[in-house]
């Protein structure tokens, strides 16, 4: 089985988005600035880091069947513990006027529920890797160049933070990025700029669960992004290289043959005195992937073309009476469109929502098995109770699969993450409730509860309850 890092981007990674204010949060760069050793407002370099440990537990739940007829992608109904530990170092440097470079080494150790099988967009911890290991692994998550060209307008302050040098930009500008990074560093960034390592834990709140953005098995890839900012408006386009095989690490660099393209338009607004934002995002991937209808047709025409007889890449199902996507992979297109909105309701409290419709014809290639998704949530900082760095949130997430996807799973087929051997198709739904308490300025301790209905889009199984504790630090 391959592995898939379910994203580890930062909320303020997008060009021009403010990081936490230096006076609100201790960090080493601010310490140097206070000693007169560093110009934090016009940085030539910076360095930041983080560590996060997340421990989850689920009790046993009801399931009339599990991995039926040799299928392999069920969430196990027994009690299980899961954990991740990550550590990241963010290094940035100014190369020339408007030119910036960033490199980010990262470490992860993990143990998922059920080898990360049996859930779609409701995976309880967005930092998990499929096929990861409890043995710590070190890798480079990002290495990219960014060039900004000012076009005038007001001066916009970009405060020092991870993946952001302290500087000033024109409110009208062009930005170009090329190299190794995550699509989510620039597209569909997090609601209200809350660092996901301080916010919701469920994968469904990181981005659209139906957004199958091109990436390697850790959520990163190679490509380019162009952004155009014009005061309260922004537009961005990007092309990224997909993995050679679904949910695997090796990247296919034939970027003019296989690629993931996206375009996003954003507008910031005010309702009264309260700020808000609306974004619309569309993506179109061309990849070597299988259509569910083609896999079914191949199996019905020749039952020997089943899940156990494929000699090319497949997921290892032992169900000889089921179709398999490996018999259908060829150059295919997958597309989707989504919208996001956030709105402050008062000081440090706001609501957000996002939804996406993908075509549902082809297999998951890099993200989740969800074909259509919708999320709504409320986030607040603890200003009202004199704890301004605390964060609390509650939200709900819904995910659906297409009719042909459900038929494929009902015949015993599996994709990258789901496939119980049979299915009573229903929307996968989850609720995520958390409180993240700040202490000693640079640490956060969080408690989180998630309730997941219809795990793996299967109404015959579940519901599932997940209880999580998280410790997060920044420096």
Short mmCIF file of C-alpha atoms in Angstrom, two decimals:
data_model
loop_
_atom_site.label_atom_id
_atom_site.label_comp_id
_atom_site.label_asym_id
_atom_site.label_seq_id
_atom_site.Cartn_x
_atom_site.Cartn_y
_atom_site.Cartn_z
CA UNK A 1 0.00 0.00 0.00
CA UNK A 2 1.11 3.53 -0.66
CA UNK A 3 1.01 6.40 1.76
CA UNK A 4 -0.72 9.76 1.68
CA UNK A 5 0.14 12.64 3.97
CA UNK A 6 -3.15 14.35 4.61
CA UNK A 7 -1.59 17.77 4.41
CA UNK A 8 0.48 19.80 6.82
CA UNK A 9 0.19 23.33 5.47
CA UNK A 10 0.16 26.52 7.48
CA UNK A 11 -2.70 28.97 7.53
CA UNK A 12 -0.49 31.96 6.74
CA UNK A 13 1.52 30.30 3.96
CA UNK A 14 -0.32 32.19 1.25
CA UNK A 15 1.51 35.24 -0.10
CA UNK A 16 0.58 38.31 1.89
CA UNK A 17 -1.54 36.56 4.54
CA UNK A 18 -0.54 37.75 8.02
CA UNK A 19 1.13 35.44 10.49
CA UNK A 20 0.43 35.74 14.23
CA UNK A 21 1.55 39.17 15.38
CA UNK A 22 5.01 39.14 17.02
CA UNK A 23 3.74 40.98 20.09
CA UNK A 24 1.12 38.26 20.62
CA UNK A 25 3.41 35.25 20.38
CA UNK A 26 6.97 34.67 21.54
CA UNK A 27 9.36 33.49 18.86
CA UNK A 28 13.08 33.43 18.28
CA UNK A 29 13.01 35.95 15.43
CA UNK A 30 11.21 38.45 17.65
CA UNK A 31 13.77 37.80 20.39
CA UNK A 32 16.59 38.67 17.97
CA UNK A 33 14.71 41.77 16.88
CA UNK A 34 14.29 42.88 20.48
CA UNK A 35 18.06 42.54 20.94
CA UNK A 36 18.69 44.67 17.85
CA UNK A 37 20.15 41.70 15.98
CA UNK A 38 17.44 41.25 13.36
CA UNK A 39 15.12 43.47 11.32
CA UNK A 40 11.87 41.51 11.62
CA UNK A 41 9.93 44.00 9.47
CA UNK A 42 12.31 43.80 6.47
CA UNK A 43 13.84 40.36 6.79
CA UNK A 44 16.71 38.98 4.78
CA UNK A 45 16.15 35.57 6.40
CA UNK A 46 14.10 33.85 9.07
CA UNK A 47 13.73 30.49 10.80
CA UNK A 48 10.71 28.99 12.55
CA UNK A 49 9.75 25.55 13.79
CA UNK A 50 6.95 23.49 15.24
CA UNK A 51 6.31 20.14 16.89
CA UNK A 52 2.96 18.40 17.31
CA UNK A 53 1.91 15.16 18.99
CA UNK A 54 -1.61 13.87 18.42
CA UNK A 55 -3.04 10.79 20.19
CA UNK A 56 -6.48 9.41 19.27
CA UNK A 57 -8.58 6.54 20.58
CA UNK A 58 -11.75 4.97 19.24
CA UNK A 59 -13.84 2.44 21.15
CA UNK A 60 -15.39 -0.56 19.41
CA UNK A 61 -18.39 0.12 17.16
CA UNK A 62 -21.15 -1.93 15.49
CA UNK A 63 -20.47 -3.48 12.08
CA UNK A 64 -22.42 -6.42 10.60
CA UNK A 65 -19.47 -7.21 8.31
CA UNK A 66 -15.83 -6.17 7.91
CA UNK A 67 -13.63 -6.77 4.84
CA UNK A 68 -16.30 -8.96 3.27
CA UNK A 69 -15.16 -11.65 0.81
CA UNK A 70 -11.51 -10.68 1.05
CA UNK A 71 -11.87 -6.96 0.50
CA UNK A 72 -9.37 -5.03 2.58
CA UNK A 73 -10.41 -1.41 3.19
CA UNK A 74 -12.74 -1.58 6.19
CA UNK A 75 -12.22 0.47 9.32
CA UNK A 76 -11.77 -2.23 11.95
CA UNK A 77 -14.68 -2.32 14.47
CA UNK A 78 -12.39 -3.09 17.42
CA UNK A 79 -10.99 -0.48 19.81
CA UNK A 80 -7.83 1.14 18.42
CA UNK A 81 -5.29 3.83 19.26
CA UNK A 82 -3.69 6.13 16.70
CA UNK A 83 -0.95 8.75 16.98
CA UNK A 84 1.22 11.11 14.97
CA UNK A 85 4.29 13.05 15.95
CA UNK A 86 5.66 15.74 13.62
CA UNK A 87 8.48 18.27 13.77
CA UNK A 88 9.10 20.90 11.12
CA UNK A 89 11.78 23.54 10.45
CA UNK A 90 10.85 26.48 8.19
CA UNK A 91 13.78 28.37 6.63
CA UNK A 92 13.39 31.45 4.44
CA UNK A 93 15.84 33.80 2.74
CA UNK A 94 15.66 36.88 0.53
CA UNK A 95 17.68 36.42 -2.66
CA UNK A 96 17.14 39.73 -4.47
CA UNK A 97 14.49 42.40 -4.73
CA UNK A 98 11.16 40.61 -4.65
CA UNK A 99 12.85 37.20 -4.68
CA UNK A 100 12.46 34.74 -1.80
CA UNK A 101 13.47 31.10 -1.23
CA UNK A 102 12.07 28.60 1.28
CA UNK A 103 13.18 25.13 2.36
CA UNK A 104 11.33 22.97 4.89
CA UNK A 105 12.62 19.67 6.32
CA UNK A 106 10.07 17.65 8.29
CA UNK A 107 9.91 14.56 10.49
CA UNK A 108 6.92 12.28 11.13
CA UNK A 109 6.20 9.17 13.17
CA UNK A 110 2.73 7.64 13.20
CA UNK A 111 0.29 4.82 13.80
CA UNK A 112 -3.11 5.15 12.06
CA UNK A 113 -6.39 3.40 12.71
CA UNK A 114 -6.73 0.27 10.52
CA UNK A 115 -3.74 1.19 8.32
CA UNK A 116 -5.68 4.34 7.38
CA UNK A 117 -8.44 2.32 5.72
CA UNK A 118 -12.19 2.69 5.95
CA UNK A 119 -12.75 6.47 6.08
CA UNK A 120 -13.19 9.09 3.37
CA UNK A 121 -13.10 12.78 4.26
CA UNK A 122 -13.74 11.99 7.94
CA UNK A 123 -10.19 10.78 8.68
CA UNK A 124 -9.73 11.95 12.25
CA UNK A 125 -6.18 13.35 12.02
CA UNK A 126 -5.09 15.38 8.99
CA UNK A 127 -1.39 14.64 9.63
CA UNK A 128 -1.65 10.88 9.06
CA UNK A 129 0.17 9.06 6.27
CA UNK A 130 -1.15 5.93 4.63
CA UNK A 131 1.53 3.27 4.88
CA UNK A 132 3.54 5.40 7.30
CA UNK A 133 5.63 4.00 10.11
CA UNK A 134 6.12 4.40 13.84
CA UNK A 135 9.82 4.71 12.98
CA UNK A 136 10.54 8.43 12.49
CA UNK A 137 11.00 9.44 8.86
CA UNK A 138 12.73 12.65 7.74
CA UNK A 139 12.01 14.20 4.36
CA UNK A 140 12.01 17.58 2.62
CA UNK A 141 8.47 18.88 2.28
CA UNK A 142 9.21 22.14 0.45
CA UNK A 143 11.92 23.81 -1.62
CA UNK A 144 10.68 26.68 -3.76
CA UNK A 145 11.34 30.16 -5.12
CA UNK A 146 8.88 33.06 -4.97
CA UNK A 147 9.10 36.25 -7.01
CA UNK A 148 6.84 39.23 -6.31
CA UNK A 149 6.42 42.13 -8.76
CA UNK A 150 4.76 45.23 -7.32
CA UNK A 151 2.15 47.04 -9.40
CA UNK A 152 1.33 49.87 -6.99
CA UNK A 153 -1.59 50.51 -4.69
CA UNK A 154 -1.43 50.56 -0.90
CA UNK A 155 1.45 49.08 1.06
CA UNK A 156 0.49 45.72 2.58
CA UNK A 157 2.41 44.43 5.60
CA UNK A 158 3.37 40.75 5.58
CA UNK A 159 4.51 39.92 9.09
CA UNK A 160 7.30 37.46 9.78
CA UNK A 161 6.24 33.83 10.08
CA UNK A 162 6.75 30.33 8.69
CA UNK A 163 6.93 30.49 4.89
CA UNK A 164 6.75 34.28 5.04
CA UNK A 165 9.56 36.81 5.34
CA UNK A 166 8.65 40.01 7.14
CA UNK A 167 8.24 42.61 4.39
CA UNK A 168 5.82 44.92 2.60
CA UNK A 169 3.98 44.18 -0.64
CA UNK A 170 1.96 46.37 -2.96
CA UNK A 171 -1.77 45.66 -2.72
CA UNK A 172 -1.59 45.32 -6.52
CA UNK A 173 1.03 42.76 -7.44
CA UNK A 174 2.01 39.65 -9.35
CA UNK A 175 3.57 36.65 -7.61
CA UNK A 176 5.18 33.60 -9.19
CA UNK A 177 6.13 30.42 -7.31
CA UNK A 178 8.04 27.44 -8.68
CA UNK A 179 9.46 24.35 -7.00
CA UNK A 180 8.44 21.73 -4.45
CA UNK A 181 5.48 22.63 -2.19
CA UNK A 182 1.88 21.75 -1.36
CA UNK A 183 -1.01 22.99 -3.47
CA UNK A 184 -2.69 23.93 -0.17
CA UNK A 185 0.10 26.40 0.58
CA UNK A 186 -1.56 28.71 -1.94
CA UNK A 187 -5.05 27.39 -2.79
CA UNK A 188 -8.00 27.18 -0.36
CA UNK A 189 -5.99 28.29 2.66
CA UNK A 190 -7.52 27.78 6.09
CA UNK A 191 -10.51 29.65 7.49
CA UNK A 192 -9.62 32.83 9.43
CA UNK A 193 -5.88 32.08 9.09
CA UNK A 194 -6.04 29.60 11.99
CA UNK A 195 -3.08 27.24 11.92
CA UNK A 196 -4.60 23.76 11.41
CA UNK A 197 -2.31 22.45 14.14
CA UNK A 198 -4.24 24.66 16.56
CA UNK A 199 -7.68 24.07 15.00
CA UNK A 200 -9.89 21.27 13.71
CA UNK A 201 -8.29 17.85 13.60
CA UNK A 202 -10.60 16.15 11.10
CA UNK A 203 -9.34 16.03 7.53
CA UNK A 204 -12.70 17.31 6.29
CA UNK A 205 -11.88 20.80 7.62
CA UNK A 206 -8.44 21.16 6.03
CA UNK A 207 -9.77 21.73 2.51
CA UNK A 208 -12.56 20.40 0.30
CA UNK A 209 -12.64 16.64 0.90
CA UNK A 210 -13.59 16.23 -2.79
CA UNK A 211 -10.55 18.25 -3.98
CA UNK A 212 -8.27 15.56 -5.42
CA UNK A 213 -5.34 17.96 -5.85
CA UNK A 214 -2.24 16.48 -7.47
CA UNK A 215 0.40 15.54 -4.90
CA UNK A 216 2.76 12.80 -3.90
CA UNK A 217 1.96 10.42 -1.06
CA UNK A 218 2.86 13.04 1.56
CA UNK A 219 0.69 15.80 0.10
CA UNK A 220 3.48 17.67 -1.73
CA UNK A 221 4.59 17.87 -5.34
CA UNK A 222 6.42 19.97 -7.92
CA UNK A 223 4.95 22.70 -10.06
CA UNK A 224 4.21 26.38 -10.36
CA UNK A 225 1.67 28.97 -9.20
CA UNK A 226 0.93 32.48 -10.51
CA UNK A 227 -1.06 34.96 -8.40
CA UNK A 228 -2.55 38.32 -9.29
CA UNK A 229 -3.64 40.60 -6.43
CA UNK A 230 -5.66 43.74 -7.02
CA UNK A 231 -6.62 45.27 -3.67
CA UNK A 232 -9.49 43.13 -2.32
CA UNK A 233 -9.42 40.76 -5.29
CA UNK A 234 -7.03 37.91 -6.02
CA UNK A 235 -6.78 35.25 -8.72
CA UNK A 236 -4.35 32.36 -8.90
CA UNK A 237 -3.61 29.50 -11.27
CA UNK A 238 -1.37 26.50 -10.74
CA UNK A 239 -0.14 23.30 -12.32
CA UNK A 240 1.25 20.43 -10.25
CA UNK A 241 2.79 17.06 -11.09
CA UNK A 242 0.80 13.96 -9.98
CA UNK A 243 2.22 10.73 -8.55
CA UNK A 244 3.13 7.97 -10.99
CA UNK A 245 0.64 5.64 -9.29
CA UNK A 246 -2.35 6.61 -7.10
CA UNK A 247 -1.41 7.58 -3.54
CA UNK A 248 2.27 6.76 -4.01
CA UNK A 249 5.48 8.74 -3.39
CA UNK A 250 7.20 8.75 -6.83
CA UNK A 251 6.17 11.80 -8.87
CA UNK A 252 5.48 11.74 -12.62
CA UNK A 253 7.42 14.71 -13.98
CA UNK A 254 5.83 14.50 -17.45
CA UNK A 255 3.91 17.61 -16.45
CA UNK A 256 2.67 18.37 -19.97
CA UNK A 257 1.17 14.87 -20.27
CA UNK A 258 -0.14 14.29 -16.74
CA UNK A 259 -0.91 17.16 -14.40
CA UNK A 260 -3.26 18.74 -11.92
CA UNK A 261 -4.50 22.22 -12.84
CA UNK A 262 -6.46 24.62 -10.64
CA UNK A 263 -7.76 28.17 -10.78
CA UNK A 264 -9.13 30.19 -7.87
CA UNK A 265 -10.73 33.63 -7.56
CA UNK A 266 -10.98 35.37 -4.19
CA UNK A 267 -12.70 38.50 -2.91
CA UNK A 268 -12.45 40.08 0.53
CA UNK A 269 -15.39 42.16 1.75
CA UNK A 270 -17.00 43.79 4.77
CA UNK A 271 -20.54 43.49 6.09
CA UNK A 272 -20.81 46.48 8.34
CA UNK A 273 -17.51 46.46 10.22
CA UNK A 274 -17.06 42.67 10.00
CA UNK A 275 -14.60 41.24 7.47
CA UNK A 276 -15.33 38.27 5.25
CA UNK A 277 -14.06 36.41 2.20
CA UNK A 278 -15.46 34.39 -0.70
CA UNK A 279 -13.45 32.06 -2.94
CA UNK A 280 -14.35 29.91 -5.94
CA UNK A 281 -11.98 27.13 -7.01
CA UNK A 282 -12.05 24.77 -10.01
CA UNK A 283 -9.63 21.94 -10.74
CA UNK A 284 -8.99 19.61 -13.66
CA UNK A 285 -6.59 16.66 -13.50
CA UNK A 286 -5.29 14.53 -16.33
CA UNK A 287 -3.77 11.37 -14.87
CA UNK A 288 -3.27 7.67 -15.55
CA UNK A 289 -6.34 6.65 -13.55
CA UNK A 290 -9.23 4.22 -13.76
CA UNK A 291 -12.91 4.98 -14.26
CA UNK A 292 -15.31 2.97 -12.11
CA UNK A 293 -17.53 2.18 -15.12
CA UNK A 294 -14.56 0.86 -17.11
CA UNK A 295 -13.44 -1.37 -14.22
CA UNK A 296 -16.95 -2.80 -13.92
CA UNK A 297 -17.23 -3.33 -17.67
CA UNK A 298 -13.87 -5.13 -17.82
CA UNK A 299 -14.90 -7.47 -14.98
CA UNK A 300 -18.33 -8.21 -16.44
CA UNK A 301 -16.80 -8.98 -19.83
CA UNK A 302 -14.14 -11.23 -18.31
CA UNK A 303 -14.38 -12.26 -14.61
CA UNK A 304 -10.68 -13.14 -14.72
CA UNK A 305 -10.03 -9.40 -14.73
CA UNK A 306 -10.67 -9.15 -11.02
CA UNK A 307 -8.99 -7.73 -7.93
CA UNK A 308 -6.59 -10.66 -7.48
CA UNK A 309 -5.21 -11.11 -10.99
CA UNK A 310 -3.81 -7.67 -11.84
CA UNK A 311 -0.05 -7.64 -12.48
CA UNK A 312 0.32 -3.83 -12.44
CA UNK A 313 -0.27 -1.49 -9.53
CA UNK A 314 -3.29 -2.32 -7.36
CA UNK A 315 -4.24 -2.15 -3.69
CA UNK A 316 -3.88 -5.84 -2.90
CA UNK A 317 -7.51 -6.88 -2.42
CA UNK A 318 -8.12 -10.62 -1.95
CA UNK A 319 -11.67 -10.48 -3.35
CA UNK A 320 -11.56 -12.56 -6.54
CA UNK A 321 -15.20 -11.79 -7.27
CA UNK A 322 -14.73 -8.05 -7.47
CA UNK A 323 -13.74 -5.57 -10.21
CA UNK A 324 -10.50 -3.65 -9.83
CA UNK A 325 -9.40 -0.25 -11.08
CA UNK A 326 -6.05 -1.59 -12.24
CA UNK A 327 -7.81 -3.07 -15.31
CA UNK A 328 -9.13 0.35 -16.29
CA UNK A 329 -6.24 2.77 -15.84
CA UNK A 330 -5.47 5.02 -18.79
CA UNK A 331 -5.25 8.75 -19.48
CA UNK A 332 -8.46 10.18 -17.99
CA UNK A 333 -9.72 13.55 -16.81
CA UNK A 334 -11.14 14.34 -13.36
CA UNK A 335 -12.68 17.74 -12.61
CA UNK A 336 -14.50 19.59 -9.86
CA UNK A 337 -15.65 23.01 -8.71
CA UNK A 338 -16.08 24.38 -5.20
CA UNK A 339 -16.77 27.51 -3.18
CA UNK A 340 -15.62 28.76 0.22
CA UNK A 341 -16.90 31.59 2.41
CA UNK A 342 -15.93 32.96 5.80
CA UNK A 343 -17.53 35.77 7.78
CA UNK A 344 -16.66 37.37 11.09
CA UNK A 345 -19.67 37.79 13.37
CA UNK A 346 -17.85 39.81 16.00
CA UNK A 347 -14.43 40.21 17.58
CA UNK A 348 -12.48 36.95 17.12
CA UNK A 349 -15.55 34.84 16.23
CA UNK A 350 -16.71 33.75 12.80
CA UNK A 351 -18.43 31.14 10.67
CA UNK A 352 -17.24 29.46 7.50
CA UNK A 353 -18.41 26.94 4.94
CA UNK A 354 -17.09 25.19 1.86
CA UNK A 355 -18.51 22.76 -0.66
CA UNK A 356 -17.26 21.01 -3.79
CA UNK A 357 -18.74 18.88 -6.56
CA UNK A 358 -16.35 16.54 -8.39
CA UNK A 359 -17.44 14.43 -11.33
CA UNK A 360 -17.23 11.12 -9.40
CA UNK A 361 -16.25 9.07 -12.47
CA UNK A 362 -12.67 8.18 -11.57
CA UNK A 363 -10.69 6.85 -8.64
CA UNK A 364 -9.03 8.92 -5.92
CA UNK A 365 -5.51 9.71 -7.07
CA UNK A 366 -4.02 11.74 -4.23
CA UNK A 367 -6.49 12.96 -1.58
CA UNK A 368 -9.71 11.31 -0.32
CA UNK A 369 -12.35 8.98 -1.76
CA UNK A 370 -15.03 11.68 -1.49
CA UNK A 371 -16.77 12.79 -4.71
CA UNK A 372 -18.88 15.62 -3.24
CA UNK A 373 -18.30 17.42 0.05
CA UNK A 374 -19.78 20.14 2.26
CA UNK A 375 -18.49 21.62 5.51
CA UNK A 376 -19.71 24.27 7.92
CA UNK A 377 -18.07 25.45 11.11
CA UNK A 378 -17.71 28.08 13.80
CA UNK A 379 -14.35 29.24 15.16
CA UNK A 380 -13.62 31.59 18.03
CA UNK A 381 -10.61 32.80 19.96
CA UNK A 382 -10.84 33.13 23.71
CA UNK A 383 -10.82 36.94 23.85
CA UNK A 384 -14.26 37.01 25.49
CA UNK A 385 -12.93 35.04 28.49
CA UNK A 386 -9.50 36.74 28.63
CA UNK A 387 -7.61 33.95 26.85
CA UNK A 388 -6.94 35.51 23.46
CA UNK A 389 -4.63 32.76 22.24
CA UNK A 390 -7.06 29.92 22.95
CA UNK A 391 -9.10 28.57 20.04
CA UNK A 392 -12.45 26.75 20.15
CA UNK A 393 -14.45 25.33 17.27
CA UNK A 394 -17.38 23.16 16.28
CA UNK A 395 -18.20 22.00 12.78
CA UNK A 396 -19.93 19.43 10.64
CA UNK A 397 -18.69 17.68 7.53
CA UNK A 398 -20.64 15.74 4.89
CA UNK A 399 -19.24 13.62 2.07
CA UNK A 400 -20.92 11.69 -0.74
CA UNK A 401 -19.83 9.31 -3.46
CA UNK A 402 -21.32 9.08 -6.95
CA UNK A 403 -23.76 6.34 -7.97
CA UNK A 404 -21.17 4.59 -10.14
CA UNK A 405 -18.60 4.78 -7.32
CA UNK A 406 -21.16 3.18 -4.97
CA UNK A 407 -21.91 0.44 -7.52
CA UNK A 408 -18.21 -0.35 -7.84
CA UNK A 409 -17.82 -0.60 -4.05
CA UNK A 410 -21.03 -2.63 -3.79
CA UNK A 411 -19.54 -5.22 -6.14
CA UNK A 412 -16.62 -5.61 -3.73
CA UNK A 413 -14.20 -3.21 -5.38
CA UNK A 414 -11.78 -1.05 -3.39
CA UNK A 415 -10.11 2.28 -4.05
CA UNK A 416 -7.28 3.98 -2.18
CA UNK A 417 -9.12 4.26 1.15
CA UNK A 418 -12.56 2.61 1.22
CA UNK A 419 -14.18 -0.67 0.23
CA UNK A 420 -15.89 -2.97 2.77
CA UNK A 421 -16.82 -5.65 0.22
CA UNK A 422 -20.44 -4.46 0.16
CA UNK A 423 -22.16 -1.15 0.77
CA UNK A 424 -25.43 0.44 1.82
CA UNK A 425 -24.51 3.78 0.35
CA UNK A 426 -25.01 6.85 2.52
CA UNK A 427 -23.30 10.18 3.14
CA UNK A 428 -20.29 10.00 5.40
CA UNK A 429 -20.96 12.59 8.10
CA UNK A 430 -18.90 13.80 11.01
CA UNK A 431 -18.96 16.37 13.79
CA UNK A 432 -15.72 17.80 15.18
CA UNK A 433 -15.61 19.71 18.50
CA UNK A 434 -12.32 20.98 19.98
CA UNK A 435 -10.79 23.38 22.48
CA UNK A 436 -7.14 24.42 22.13
CA UNK A 437 -5.67 26.08 25.23
CA UNK A 438 -2.48 28.14 25.05
CA UNK A 439 0.08 27.99 27.84
CA UNK A 440 3.55 29.47 28.29
CA UNK A 441 2.94 31.51 25.10
CA UNK A 442 4.29 28.91 22.63
CA UNK A 443 2.38 25.72 23.54
CA UNK A 444 -1.19 24.58 22.92
CA UNK A 445 -2.97 21.65 24.57
CA UNK A 446 -6.13 20.51 22.77
CA UNK A 447 -8.99 18.17 23.47
CA UNK A 448 -11.07 16.98 20.52
CA UNK A 449 -14.17 14.81 20.03
CA UNK A 450 -15.41 13.49 16.69
CA UNK A 451 -18.57 11.54 15.89
CA UNK A 452 -18.51 9.81 12.49
CA UNK A 453 -21.61 8.37 10.85
CA UNK A 454 -21.61 6.01 7.85
CA UNK A 455 -17.81 5.46 7.83
CA UNK A 456 -16.55 4.82 4.33
CA UNK A 457 -19.92 6.03 2.94
CA UNK A 458 -21.49 2.80 4.26
CA UNK A 459 -24.69 3.20 6.30
CA UNK A 460 -24.48 -0.46 7.35
CA UNK A 461 -21.52 0.27 9.67
CA UNK A 462 -20.90 2.62 12.58
CA UNK A 463 -21.25 5.18 14.00
CA UNK A 464 -17.70 5.76 15.26
CA UNK A 465 -16.57 7.95 18.15
CA UNK A 466 -13.03 9.33 18.34
CA UNK A 467 -11.38 11.05 21.33
CA UNK A 468 -8.13 12.97 20.79
CA UNK A 469 -5.50 14.88 22.74
CA UNK A 470 -2.99 17.13 20.96
CA UNK A 471 0.14 18.95 22.15
CA UNK A 472 1.56 21.60 19.82
CA UNK A 473 4.52 23.95 20.19
CA UNK A 474 6.00 26.72 18.06
CA UNK A 475 9.40 28.38 18.10
#
